[in-house]
mmCIF file of C-alpha atoms in Angstrom:
data_model
loop_
_atom_site.group_PDB
_atom_site.id
_atom_site.type_symbol
_atom_site.label_atom_id
_atom_site.label_comp_id
_atom_site.label_asym_id
_atom_site.label_seq_id
_atom_site.Cartn_x
_atom_site.Cartn_y
_atom_site.Cartn_z
ATOM 1 C CA MET A 1007 5.633 10.348 -27.790
ATOM 2 C CA TYR A 1008 9.355 11.079 -28.010
ATOM 3 C CA ASN A 1009 10.464 14.053 -30.089
ATOM 4 C CA LYS A 1010 13.632 14.874 -31.997
ATOM 5 C CA ASN A 1011 15.342 16.287 -28.886
ATOM 6 C CA ILE A 1012 15.960 12.747 -27.697
ATOM 7 C CA THR A 1013 18.218 11.975 -30.660
ATOM 8 C CA ASN A 1014 20.459 14.952 -29.895
ATOM 9 C CA LEU A 1015 21.634 13.607 -26.528
ATOM 10 C CA THR A 1016 24.511 11.178 -26.066
ATOM 11 C CA THR A 1017 23.273 7.761 -24.985
ATOM 12 C CA PRO A 1018 22.777 6.020 -22.688
ATOM 13 C CA TYR A 1019 20.704 8.252 -20.457
ATOM 14 C CA TRP A 1020 17.701 8.119 -18.193
ATOM 15 C CA LEU A 1021 15.004 10.647 -19.028
ATOM 16 C CA LEU A 1022 12.548 11.664 -16.321
ATOM 17 C CA GLU A 1023 9.435 13.542 -17.450
ATOM 18 C CA GLU A 1024 8.269 16.108 -14.899
ATOM 19 C CA ASN A 1025 4.662 16.079 -16.111
ATOM 20 C CA LYS A 1026 4.388 12.331 -15.510
ATOM 21 C CA LEU A 1027 6.055 12.609 -12.111
ATOM 22 C CA GLU A 1028 3.687 15.373 -11.066
ATOM 23 C CA SER A 1029 0.697 13.324 -12.199
ATOM 24 C CA ASN A 1030 1.737 10.565 -9.781
ATOM 25 C CA LEU A 1031 2.329 13.092 -7.016
ATOM 26 C CA LYS A 1032 -1.095 14.659 -7.478
ATOM 27 C CA LEU A 1033 -2.723 11.269 -7.035
ATOM 28 C CA LEU A 1034 -0.724 10.651 -3.865
ATOM 29 C CA LYS A 1035 -1.728 14.071 -2.540
ATOM 30 C CA TYR A 1036 -5.369 13.264 -3.276
ATOM 31 C CA ILE A 1037 -5.029 10.173 -1.082
ATOM 32 C CA LYS A 1038 -3.386 12.244 1.652
ATOM 33 C CA ASP A 1039 -6.132 14.849 1.554
ATOM 34 C CA LYS A 1040 -9.000 12.345 1.543
ATOM 35 C CA SER A 1041 -7.620 9.868 4.079
ATOM 36 C CA GLY A 1042 -5.603 12.031 6.457
ATOM 37 C CA ALA A 1043 -2.554 9.783 6.014
ATOM 38 C CA LYS A 1044 0.971 11.063 5.593
ATOM 39 C CA ILE A 1045 2.967 9.801 2.620
ATOM 40 C CA LEU A 1046 6.741 9.503 2.560
ATOM 41 C CA LEU A 1047 9.055 8.928 -0.380
ATOM 42 C CA ALA A 1048 10.945 5.640 -0.049
ATOM 43 C CA LEU A 1049 14.455 6.535 -1.168
ATOM 44 C CA LYS A 1050 15.348 2.891 -1.773
ATOM 45 C CA GLY A 1051 13.073 3.018 -4.822
ATOM 46 C CA TYR A 1052 13.446 6.602 -6.010
ATOM 47 C CA ALA A 1053 16.230 8.952 -4.950
ATOM 48 C CA LEU A 1054 16.569 11.399 -7.846
ATOM 49 C CA TYR A 1055 17.204 14.400 -5.634
ATOM 50 C CA GLN A 1056 17.306 16.783 -8.598
ATOM 51 C CA SER A 1057 13.509 16.365 -8.652
ATOM 52 C CA PHE A 1058 12.945 16.842 -4.920
ATOM 53 C CA ASP A 1059 11.887 20.475 -5.338
ATOM 54 C CA LEU A 1060 8.799 19.110 -7.082
ATOM 55 C CA VAL A 1061 8.271 15.979 -4.989
ATOM 56 C CA SER A 1062 8.521 17.817 -1.675
ATOM 57 C CA GLN A 1063 5.591 20.041 -2.666
ATOM 58 C CA TYR A 1064 3.313 16.998 -2.456
ATOM 59 C CA LEU A 1065 4.800 14.508 0.036
ATOM 60 C CA ASP A 1066 5.574 14.771 3.741
ATOM 61 C CA GLY A 1067 9.158 13.556 3.804
ATOM 62 C CA CYS A 1068 11.330 10.527 3.134
ATOM 63 C CA CYS A 1069 11.906 7.122 4.632
ATOM 64 C CA ALA A 1070 15.543 6.096 4.715
ATOM 65 C CA SER A 1071 17.178 2.702 5.120
ATOM 66 C CA GLY A 1072 20.366 3.913 6.728
ATOM 67 C CA LEU A 1073 22.745 6.798 7.236
ATOM 68 C CA HIS A 1074 23.381 7.885 3.663
ATOM 69 C CA GLU A 1075 19.728 7.939 2.659
ATOM 70 C CA ALA A 1076 18.891 9.814 5.857
ATOM 71 C CA ILE A 1077 21.511 12.461 5.072
ATOM 72 C CA LEU A 1078 20.174 12.806 1.517
ATOM 73 C CA ALA A 1079 16.646 13.269 2.853
ATOM 74 C CA LYS A 1080 17.787 15.880 5.368
ATOM 75 C CA GLU A 1081 19.931 17.824 2.908
ATOM 76 C CA GLU A 1082 17.816 17.660 -0.226
ATOM 77 C CA PHE A 1083 14.176 16.949 0.742
ATOM 78 C CA LYS A 1084 14.193 19.025 3.938
ATOM 79 C CA LYS A 1085 11.019 17.632 5.479
ATOM 80 C CA GLU A 1086 10.372 14.620 7.746
ATOM 81 C CA VAL A 1087 13.083 11.945 7.902
ATOM 82 C CA HIS A 1088 12.036 8.434 8.982
ATOM 83 C CA THR A 1089 14.897 5.955 9.283
ATOM 84 C CA TYR A 1090 14.720 2.181 9.570
ATOM 85 C CA SER A 1091 17.453 -0.411 9.180
ATOM 86 C CA PRO A 1092 17.564 -4.166 9.797
ATOM 87 C CA ALA A 1093 20.464 -3.368 12.145
ATOM 88 C CA PHE A 1094 22.128 -0.068 13.037
ATOM 89 C CA LYS A 1095 25.864 0.396 13.619
ATOM 90 C CA ASP A 1096 27.335 2.291 16.542
ATOM 91 C CA GLU A 1097 29.224 4.703 14.314
ATOM 92 C CA ASP A 1098 26.101 5.581 12.307
ATOM 93 C CA LEU A 1099 23.542 5.858 15.071
ATOM 94 C CA VAL A 1100 24.648 9.246 16.400
ATOM 95 C CA GLN A 1101 24.104 11.088 13.144
ATOM 96 C CA ILE A 1102 21.000 9.091 12.227
ATOM 97 C CA ALA A 1103 19.322 9.852 15.545
ATOM 98 C CA THR A 1104 20.273 13.515 15.332
ATOM 99 C CA ILE A 1105 18.700 14.105 11.915
ATOM 100 C CA SER A 1106 15.714 11.709 12.011
ATOM 101 C CA ASN A 1107 12.154 12.468 13.113
ATOM 102 C CA HIS A 1108 11.238 8.795 13.408
ATOM 103 C CA LEU A 1109 13.674 5.986 14.186
ATOM 104 C CA VAL A 1110 12.372 2.452 13.678
ATOM 105 C CA PHE A 1111 14.176 -0.543 15.135
ATOM 106 C CA ASN A 1112 13.984 -4.014 13.641
ATOM 107 C CA SER A 1113 14.144 -5.923 16.921
ATOM 108 C CA PRO A 1114 13.726 -5.421 20.668
ATOM 109 C CA SER A 1115 17.453 -6.047 21.103
ATOM 110 C CA GLN A 1116 18.282 -3.102 18.827
ATOM 111 C CA PHE A 1117 15.794 -0.990 20.757
ATOM 112 C CA HIS A 1118 17.424 -1.872 24.069
ATOM 113 C CA LYS A 1119 20.855 -1.120 22.611
ATOM 114 C CA TYR A 1120 20.123 2.273 21.043
ATOM 115 C CA ALA A 1121 16.834 3.808 22.241
ATOM 116 C CA LYS A 1122 18.224 5.623 25.284
ATOM 117 C CA LYS A 1123 21.128 7.047 23.297
ATOM 118 C CA ALA A 1124 18.800 8.184 20.504
ATOM 119 C CA LYS A 1125 16.569 10.030 22.965
ATOM 120 C CA GLU A 1126 19.569 11.705 24.599
ATOM 121 C CA LEU A 1127 20.753 12.929 21.213
ATOM 122 C CA ASN A 1128 17.297 13.979 20.020
ATOM 123 C CA PRO A 1129 14.615 14.262 22.736
ATOM 124 C CA ASP A 1130 11.934 14.912 20.114
ATOM 125 C CA ILE A 1131 12.634 11.752 18.113
ATOM 126 C CA SER A 1132 9.757 9.273 17.830
ATOM 127 C CA LEU A 1133 10.808 5.649 18.267
ATOM 128 C CA GLY A 1134 9.116 2.651 16.715
ATOM 129 C CA LEU A 1135 9.456 -1.063 16.097
ATOM 130 C CA ARG A 1136 9.099 -2.928 12.838
ATOM 131 C CA VAL A 1137 6.882 -5.974 13.255
ATOM 132 C CA ASN A 1138 6.291 -8.987 11.064
ATOM 133 C CA PRO A 1139 2.602 -9.854 10.545
ATOM 134 C CA GLU A 1140 3.748 -13.222 9.179
ATOM 135 C CA PHE A 1141 1.515 -12.891 6.147
ATOM 136 C CA SER A 1142 2.247 -11.699 2.638
ATOM 137 C CA GLN A 1143 1.023 -12.354 -0.879
ATOM 138 C CA SER A 1144 4.225 -11.083 -2.434
ATOM 139 C CA PRO A 1145 4.514 -12.312 -6.032
ATOM 140 C CA LYS A 1146 8.237 -13.092 -5.662
ATOM 141 C CA GLU A 1147 9.845 -14.739 -2.645
ATOM 142 C CA ILE A 1148 12.991 -12.603 -2.973
ATOM 143 C CA TYR A 1149 10.783 -9.576 -2.229
ATOM 144 C CA ASN A 1150 8.720 -11.211 0.516
ATOM 145 C CA PRO A 1151 9.531 -9.551 3.879
ATOM 146 C CA CYS A 1152 7.250 -12.001 5.702
ATOM 147 C CA GLY A 1153 8.619 -15.193 4.188
ATOM 148 C CA LEU A 1154 9.872 -18.162 6.143
ATOM 149 C CA TYR A 1155 12.826 -17.261 8.407
ATOM 150 C CA SER A 1156 12.607 -13.596 7.446
ATOM 151 C CA ARG A 1157 15.017 -11.313 9.292
ATOM 152 C CA LEU A 1158 12.773 -8.279 8.704
ATOM 153 C CA GLY A 1159 10.614 -7.265 11.632
ATOM 154 C CA THR A 1160 9.699 -8.766 14.979
ATOM 155 C CA THR A 1161 7.124 -11.552 15.143
ATOM 156 C CA ILE A 1162 4.493 -11.570 17.849
ATOM 157 C CA LYS A 1163 6.291 -14.533 19.454
ATOM 158 C CA ASN A 1164 9.419 -12.392 19.865
ATOM 159 C CA PHE A 1165 7.669 -9.180 20.896
ATOM 160 C CA ASP A 1166 9.112 -7.720 24.093
ATOM 161 C CA THR A 1167 6.453 -5.886 26.095
ATOM 162 C CA SER A 1168 9.110 -4.155 28.183
ATOM 163 C CA ILE A 1169 9.739 -1.720 25.307
ATOM 164 C CA LEU A 1170 6.110 -0.563 25.079
ATOM 165 C CA SER A 1171 6.700 2.454 27.305
ATOM 166 C CA GLY A 1172 9.429 3.648 24.933
ATOM 167 C CA ILE A 1173 7.851 3.270 21.514
ATOM 168 C CA ASP A 1174 5.325 5.504 19.766
ATOM 169 C CA GLY A 1175 4.578 3.383 16.736
ATOM 170 C CA LEU A 1176 4.634 0.106 14.864
ATOM 171 C CA HIS A 1177 5.829 -0.374 11.310
ATOM 172 C CA PHE A 1178 5.097 -3.247 8.953
ATOM 173 C CA HIS A 1179 6.022 -3.820 5.338
ATOM 174 C CA ALA A 1180 4.545 -6.791 3.507
ATOM 175 C CA LEU A 1181 3.607 -5.670 -0.016
ATOM 176 C CA CYS A 1182 5.402 -5.756 -3.359
ATOM 177 C CA GLU A 1183 3.756 -3.989 -6.299
ATOM 178 C CA GLN A 1184 0.328 -4.844 -4.878
ATOM 179 C CA GLY A 1185 -3.112 -3.351 -4.448
ATOM 180 C CA ALA A 1186 -5.568 -2.348 -1.749
ATOM 181 C CA ASP A 1187 -7.042 -5.852 -1.524
ATOM 182 C CA GLU A 1188 -3.641 -7.247 -0.537
ATOM 183 C CA LEU A 1189 -3.167 -4.440 1.976
ATOM 184 C CA GLU A 1190 -6.526 -5.305 3.504
ATOM 185 C CA SER A 1191 -5.427 -8.926 3.927
ATOM 186 C CA VAL A 1192 -2.102 -7.947 5.506
ATOM 187 C CA LEU A 1193 -3.838 -5.497 7.816
ATOM 188 C CA TYR A 1194 -6.167 -8.237 9.033
ATOM 189 C CA HIS A 1195 -3.191 -10.378 10.096
ATOM 190 C CA PHE A 1196 -1.373 -7.385 11.576
ATOM 191 C CA GLU A 1197 -4.388 -6.524 13.717
ATOM 192 C CA GLU A 1198 -4.994 -10.120 14.677
ATOM 193 C CA LYS A 1199 -1.483 -10.450 16.082
ATOM 194 C CA PHE A 1200 -0.799 -6.969 17.493
ATOM 195 C CA LYS A 1201 -4.266 -5.590 18.358
ATOM 196 C CA GLU A 1202 -3.377 -5.582 22.054
ATOM 197 C CA TYR A 1203 -0.640 -3.021 21.442
ATOM 198 C CA ILE A 1204 -2.037 -0.861 18.616
ATOM 199 C CA PRO A 1205 -4.220 1.335 20.895
ATOM 200 C CA GLN A 1206 -1.094 2.305 22.833
ATOM 201 C CA MET A 1207 0.560 3.719 19.692
ATOM 202 C CA LYS A 1208 0.631 7.241 18.273
ATOM 203 C CA TRP A 1209 1.288 6.088 14.714
ATOM 204 C CA ILE A 1210 1.257 3.020 12.479
ATOM 205 C CA ASN A 1211 3.376 2.819 9.330
ATOM 206 C CA PHE A 1212 1.807 0.689 6.579
ATOM 207 C CA GLY A 1213 5.162 0.452 4.764
ATOM 208 C CA GLY A 1214 5.652 0.436 1.018
ATOM 209 C CA GLY A 1215 4.856 -1.785 -1.947
ATOM 210 C CA HIS A 1216 1.529 -0.018 -2.585
ATOM 211 C CA HIS A 1217 1.148 0.104 -6.384
ATOM 212 C CA ILE A 1218 -0.977 3.220 -6.090
ATOM 213 C CA THR A 1219 -0.133 4.893 -9.401
ATOM 214 C CA LYS A 1220 -0.543 1.770 -11.534
ATOM 215 C CA SER A 1221 -3.614 1.817 -13.750
ATOM 216 C CA GLY A 1222 -6.488 -0.024 -12.085
ATOM 217 C CA TYR A 1223 -5.364 0.467 -8.487
ATOM 218 C CA ASP A 1224 -8.403 0.892 -6.225
ATOM 219 C CA VAL A 1225 -7.574 4.289 -4.763
ATOM 220 C CA GLU A 1226 -10.933 4.753 -3.079
ATOM 221 C CA LYS A 1227 -10.603 1.436 -1.269
ATOM 222 C CA LEU A 1228 -7.173 2.460 0.017
ATOM 223 C CA ILE A 1229 -8.643 5.707 1.331
ATOM 224 C CA SER A 1230 -11.450 3.792 3.028
ATOM 225 C CA ILE A 1231 -9.007 1.336 4.642
ATOM 226 C CA ILE A 1232 -6.870 4.163 6.019
ATOM 227 C CA LYS A 1233 -9.826 6.159 7.365
ATOM 228 C CA THR A 1234 -11.381 3.100 8.999
ATOM 229 C CA PHE A 1235 -8.132 2.191 10.736
ATOM 230 C CA LYS A 1236 -7.483 5.770 11.858
ATOM 231 C CA ASP A 1237 -10.971 6.073 13.325
ATOM 232 C CA LYS A 1238 -10.747 2.706 15.032
ATOM 233 C CA TYR A 1239 -7.433 3.298 16.805
ATOM 234 C CA SER A 1240 -6.975 7.113 16.782
ATOM 235 C CA VAL A 1241 -3.468 6.859 15.323
ATOM 236 C CA ASP A 1242 -1.609 8.638 12.560
ATOM 237 C CA ILE A 1243 -1.036 6.553 9.431
ATOM 238 C CA TYR A 1244 2.051 6.628 7.227
ATOM 239 C CA LEU A 1245 2.600 5.126 3.790
ATOM 240 C CA GLU A 1246 6.050 5.000 2.210
ATOM 241 C CA PRO A 1247 5.867 4.240 -1.528
ATOM 242 C CA GLY A 1248 8.946 4.499 -3.718
ATOM 243 C CA GLU A 1249 8.075 2.743 -6.934
ATOM 244 C CA ALA A 1250 4.623 4.385 -6.995
ATOM 245 C CA VAL A 1251 6.312 7.797 -7.090
ATOM 246 C CA GLY A 1252 8.571 6.967 -10.042
ATOM 247 C CA TRP A 1253 6.160 4.577 -11.791
ATOM 248 C CA GLN A 1254 5.989 5.186 -15.575
ATOM 249 C CA THR A 1255 7.725 8.559 -15.279
ATOM 250 C CA GLY A 1256 10.615 8.009 -17.666
ATOM 251 C CA VAL A 1257 12.819 5.856 -19.837
ATOM 252 C CA LEU A 1258 16.330 4.622 -20.487
ATOM 253 C CA VAL A 1259 17.467 5.694 -23.951
ATOM 254 C CA THR A 1260 20.173 3.584 -25.600
ATOM 255 C CA SER A 1261 21.834 3.174 -28.991
ATOM 256 C CA VAL A 1262 22.615 0.161 -31.163
ATOM 257 C CA LEU A 1263 26.399 -0.328 -31.398
ATOM 258 C CA ASP A 1264 26.497 -3.453 -33.532
ATOM 259 C CA ILE A 1265 24.287 -6.155 -35.006
ATOM 260 C CA ILE A 1266 25.524 -9.721 -35.361
ATOM 261 C CA HIS A 1267 23.900 -13.025 -36.286
ATOM 262 C CA ASN A 1268 24.247 -16.314 -34.460
ATOM 263 C CA GLY A 1269 21.070 -18.269 -35.075
ATOM 264 C CA ILE A 1270 19.176 -15.033 -34.344
ATOM 265 C CA ASP A 1271 19.820 -11.376 -35.055
ATOM 266 C CA ILE A 1272 21.514 -9.845 -32.012
ATOM 267 C CA ALA A 1273 21.734 -6.125 -31.287
ATOM 268 C CA ILE A 1274 24.470 -4.984 -28.915
ATOM 269 C CA LEU A 1275 23.495 -1.775 -27.117
ATOM 270 C CA ASP A 1276 25.527 0.858 -25.265
ATOM 271 C CA THR A 1277 23.934 -0.128 -21.967
ATOM 272 C CA SER A 1278 23.787 -3.231 -19.773
ATOM 273 C CA ALA A 1279 20.958 -5.172 -18.163
ATOM 274 C CA GLU A 1280 23.364 -6.330 -15.457
ATOM 275 C CA ALA A 1281 24.724 -2.856 -14.691
ATOM 276 C CA HIS A 1282 21.922 -0.452 -15.588
ATOM 277 C CA MET A 1283 18.715 -2.521 -15.336
ATOM 278 C CA PRO A 1284 19.539 -5.082 -12.629
ATOM 279 C CA ASP A 1285 15.923 -5.681 -11.651
ATOM 280 C CA THR A 1286 15.294 -7.197 -15.082
ATOM 281 C CA ILE A 1287 17.695 -9.957 -14.025
ATOM 282 C CA ILE A 1288 17.021 -10.092 -10.275
ATOM 283 C CA MET A 1289 13.214 -9.831 -10.268
ATOM 284 C CA PRO A 1290 13.185 -10.985 -13.081
ATOM 285 C CA TYR A 1291 10.935 -9.038 -15.405
ATOM 286 C CA ARG A 1292 10.910 -8.060 -19.057
ATOM 287 C CA ALA A 1293 11.174 -4.343 -19.724
ATOM 288 C CA ASP A 1294 8.904 -2.885 -22.389
ATOM 289 C CA VAL A 1295 10.631 -1.293 -25.376
ATOM 290 C CA PHE A 1296 9.044 1.683 -27.121
ATOM 291 C CA GLY A 1297 7.656 0.683 -30.512
ATOM 292 C CA ALA A 1298 8.522 -3.004 -30.076
ATOM 293 C CA SER A 1299 6.510 -6.180 -29.476
ATOM 294 C CA GLU A 1300 7.170 -9.765 -28.441
ATOM 295 C CA ALA A 1301 9.476 -11.782 -30.682
ATOM 296 C CA GLY A 1302 7.837 -12.743 -33.975
ATOM 297 C CA VAL A 1303 4.903 -10.369 -33.700
ATOM 298 C CA LYS A 1304 6.451 -7.748 -35.970
ATOM 299 C CA PRO A 1305 8.540 -8.504 -39.084
ATOM 300 C CA HIS A 1306 12.026 -8.026 -37.600
ATOM 301 C CA THR A 1307 13.085 -9.801 -34.388
ATOM 302 C CA TYR A 1308 16.270 -9.072 -32.445
ATOM 303 C CA ARG A 1309 17.790 -10.211 -29.195
ATOM 304 C CA LEU A 1310 18.672 -7.017 -27.324
ATOM 305 C CA THR A 1311 21.880 -7.398 -25.345
ATOM 306 C CA GLY A 1312 24.225 -5.374 -23.168
ATOM 307 C CA ASN A 1313 27.783 -4.283 -23.811
ATOM 308 C CA SER A 1314 29.401 -6.164 -20.925
ATOM 309 C CA CYS A 1315 31.333 -9.422 -20.874
ATOM 310 C CA LEU A 1316 28.595 -11.222 -18.917
ATOM 311 C CA ALA A 1317 27.101 -13.908 -21.159
ATOM 312 C CA GLY A 1318 23.696 -13.384 -19.590
ATOM 313 C CA ASP A 1319 23.637 -9.626 -20.160
ATOM 314 C CA ILE A 1320 20.439 -9.936 -22.194
ATOM 315 C CA MET A 1321 17.303 -7.787 -22.149
ATOM 316 C CA GLY A 1322 15.219 -10.198 -24.214
ATOM 317 C CA ASP A 1323 13.893 -10.849 -27.697
ATOM 318 C CA TYR A 1324 11.836 -8.075 -29.309
ATOM 319 C CA SER A 1325 10.342 -7.478 -32.740
ATOM 320 C CA PHE A 1326 10.240 -4.205 -34.668
ATOM 321 C CA ASP A 1327 8.398 -2.841 -37.720
ATOM 322 C CA THR A 1328 11.644 -2.005 -39.533
ATOM 323 C CA PRO A 1329 15.164 -3.456 -39.315
ATOM 324 C CA LEU A 1330 17.438 -2.055 -36.638
ATOM 325 C CA LYS A 1331 20.569 -0.266 -37.784
ATOM 326 C CA VAL A 1332 23.743 0.749 -35.991
ATOM 327 C CA GLY A 1333 23.056 4.106 -34.362
ATOM 328 C CA ASP A 1334 19.310 3.539 -33.914
ATOM 329 C CA LYS A 1335 17.802 4.438 -30.550
ATOM 330 C CA VAL A 1336 16.246 1.711 -28.406
ATOM 331 C CA ILE A 1337 14.096 3.125 -25.603
ATOM 332 C CA PHE A 1338 13.322 1.033 -22.513
ATOM 333 C CA GLU A 1339 10.113 2.102 -20.811
ATOM 334 C CA ASP A 1340 9.583 2.750 -17.085
ATOM 335 C CA GLN A 1341 13.232 2.791 -15.995
ATOM 336 C CA ILE A 1342 13.255 5.552 -13.390
ATOM 337 C CA HIS A 1343 12.412 3.669 -10.178
ATOM 338 C CA TYR A 1344 14.805 1.107 -8.695
ATOM 339 C CA THR A 1345 16.989 0.786 -11.823
ATOM 340 C CA MET A 1346 18.556 4.169 -11.185
ATOM 341 C CA VAL A 1347 19.347 3.553 -7.508
ATOM 342 C CA LYS A 1348 20.643 0.026 -8.182
ATOM 343 C CA ALA A 1349 22.826 0.772 -11.210
ATOM 344 C CA THR A 1350 26.518 -0.108 -11.041
ATOM 345 C CA THR A 1351 29.725 0.388 -13.019
ATOM 346 C CA PHE A 1352 30.196 -3.368 -13.500
ATOM 347 C CA ASN A 1353 32.793 -4.133 -16.170
ATOM 348 C CA GLY A 1354 33.752 -0.457 -16.232
ATOM 349 C CA ILE A 1355 30.642 0.406 -18.219
ATOM 350 C CA LYS A 1356 29.805 4.089 -17.965
ATOM 351 C CA LEU A 1357 26.676 4.940 -16.009
ATOM 352 C CA PRO A 1358 23.862 6.530 -18.035
ATOM 353 C CA SER A 1359 23.515 10.277 -17.772
ATOM 354 C CA ILE A 1360 20.411 11.646 -16.061
ATOM 355 C CA ALA A 1361 18.150 14.028 -17.956
ATOM 356 C CA ILE A 1362 14.906 15.714 -16.976
ATOM 357 C CA LYS A 1363 12.246 16.803 -19.422
ATOM 358 C CA ARG A 1364 10.778 19.900 -17.855
ATOM 359 C CA LYS A 1365 7.114 20.825 -17.946
ATOM 360 C CA ASN A 1366 7.821 23.348 -20.708
ATOM 361 C CA GLY A 1367 9.398 20.665 -22.909
ATOM 362 C CA ASP A 1368 13.039 21.601 -22.344
ATOM 363 C CA ILE A 1369 15.434 18.729 -21.614
ATOM 364 C CA ASP A 1370 18.230 19.301 -19.115
ATOM 365 C CA ILE A 1371 21.140 16.968 -18.422
ATOM 366 C CA VAL A 1372 21.362 17.140 -14.617
ATOM 367 C CA LYS A 1373 24.086 14.533 -14.108
ATOM 368 C CA SER A 1374 26.823 13.007 -16.245
ATOM 369 C CA PHE A 1375 29.257 10.286 -15.246
ATOM 370 C CA ASP A 1376 32.804 9.445 -16.276
ATOM 371 C CA TYR A 1377 35.790 7.254 -15.402
ATOM 372 C CA HIS A 1378 35.983 8.607 -11.860
ATOM 373 C CA GLU A 1379 32.672 7.016 -10.807
ATOM 374 C CA PHE A 1380 34.233 3.659 -11.702
ATOM 375 C CA LYS A 1381 37.660 4.332 -10.189
ATOM 376 C CA ASP A 1382 36.653 6.151 -7.007
ATOM 377 C CA ARG A 1383 34.389 3.388 -5.727
ATOM 378 C CA LEU A 1384 37.144 0.764 -5.838
#
């Protein structure tokens, strides 16, 4: 799967494979073509702008969570920009409204505060409200936008009908790495609560969390759900996946710096779970390692650890066919979405470089980092 070229690059580095990215994009385009929906790239999950020339050929634009993502979408993606934030700031709103096609408010109070100004700045902007259907089957509460006391979206109890004349659409987001069945359930609750207002809308945004490109996802059911809803209410439908775009498109390549023994063999790598793979700690989840299995399955088991001073900087216990040696490569699978946008310089650890494996097999380093990324952010 991974050729000799990988060993010639200085670790750590992320490696995106264009062929795998395009495979995901083709599936998303198929859904667009069959359902009539528009699909946006959620920058919070995937923001590798060096690949936007490819991504923009298939998707309709980007959804941004604030000023900086909106600017990136405008400058680098150059298609539709949809911006939502739990709360906008006065000093950001002017530029956001100027460059956005859709502006989604989290609450009626934010709408009342900023809608008039946004329309003055950009008469063509389409305004919307994020609503909370108060139902989610999210597998982790930390990622549940509809959990108890959630700040994300307006519940039907707090809906302000006085804003109806000023909004074109409703947005909900209630999924996390989930399928079409879960979307169907959320949609039922969304309709049950907001059906009085949906016919007055021009568009409905189904949010993100759709695990479309994961093996086994029921693509045809998703298409059917979208078409049925569109026909029922005569509205445009938007989806905004991030993880589904970057899903299984690349790896994080690391090297073994040292091996010590303290009740178990421990490999110290030139990366960090805390700094470079934070979702493995926050989610938490266990990243797959190329060629490795669970502890004890293969003859040689190691605890893979990061090179920071955090005691819990641990990727997990993995077993290998042959003993690890200093200098060996350890390749973490599926590390392009979320890990890249969340990575930090904690403990002064150098950020991984970013490489892209082109369709012709060439590997280009598109971004390298040094001391200044650590210093300049402090």
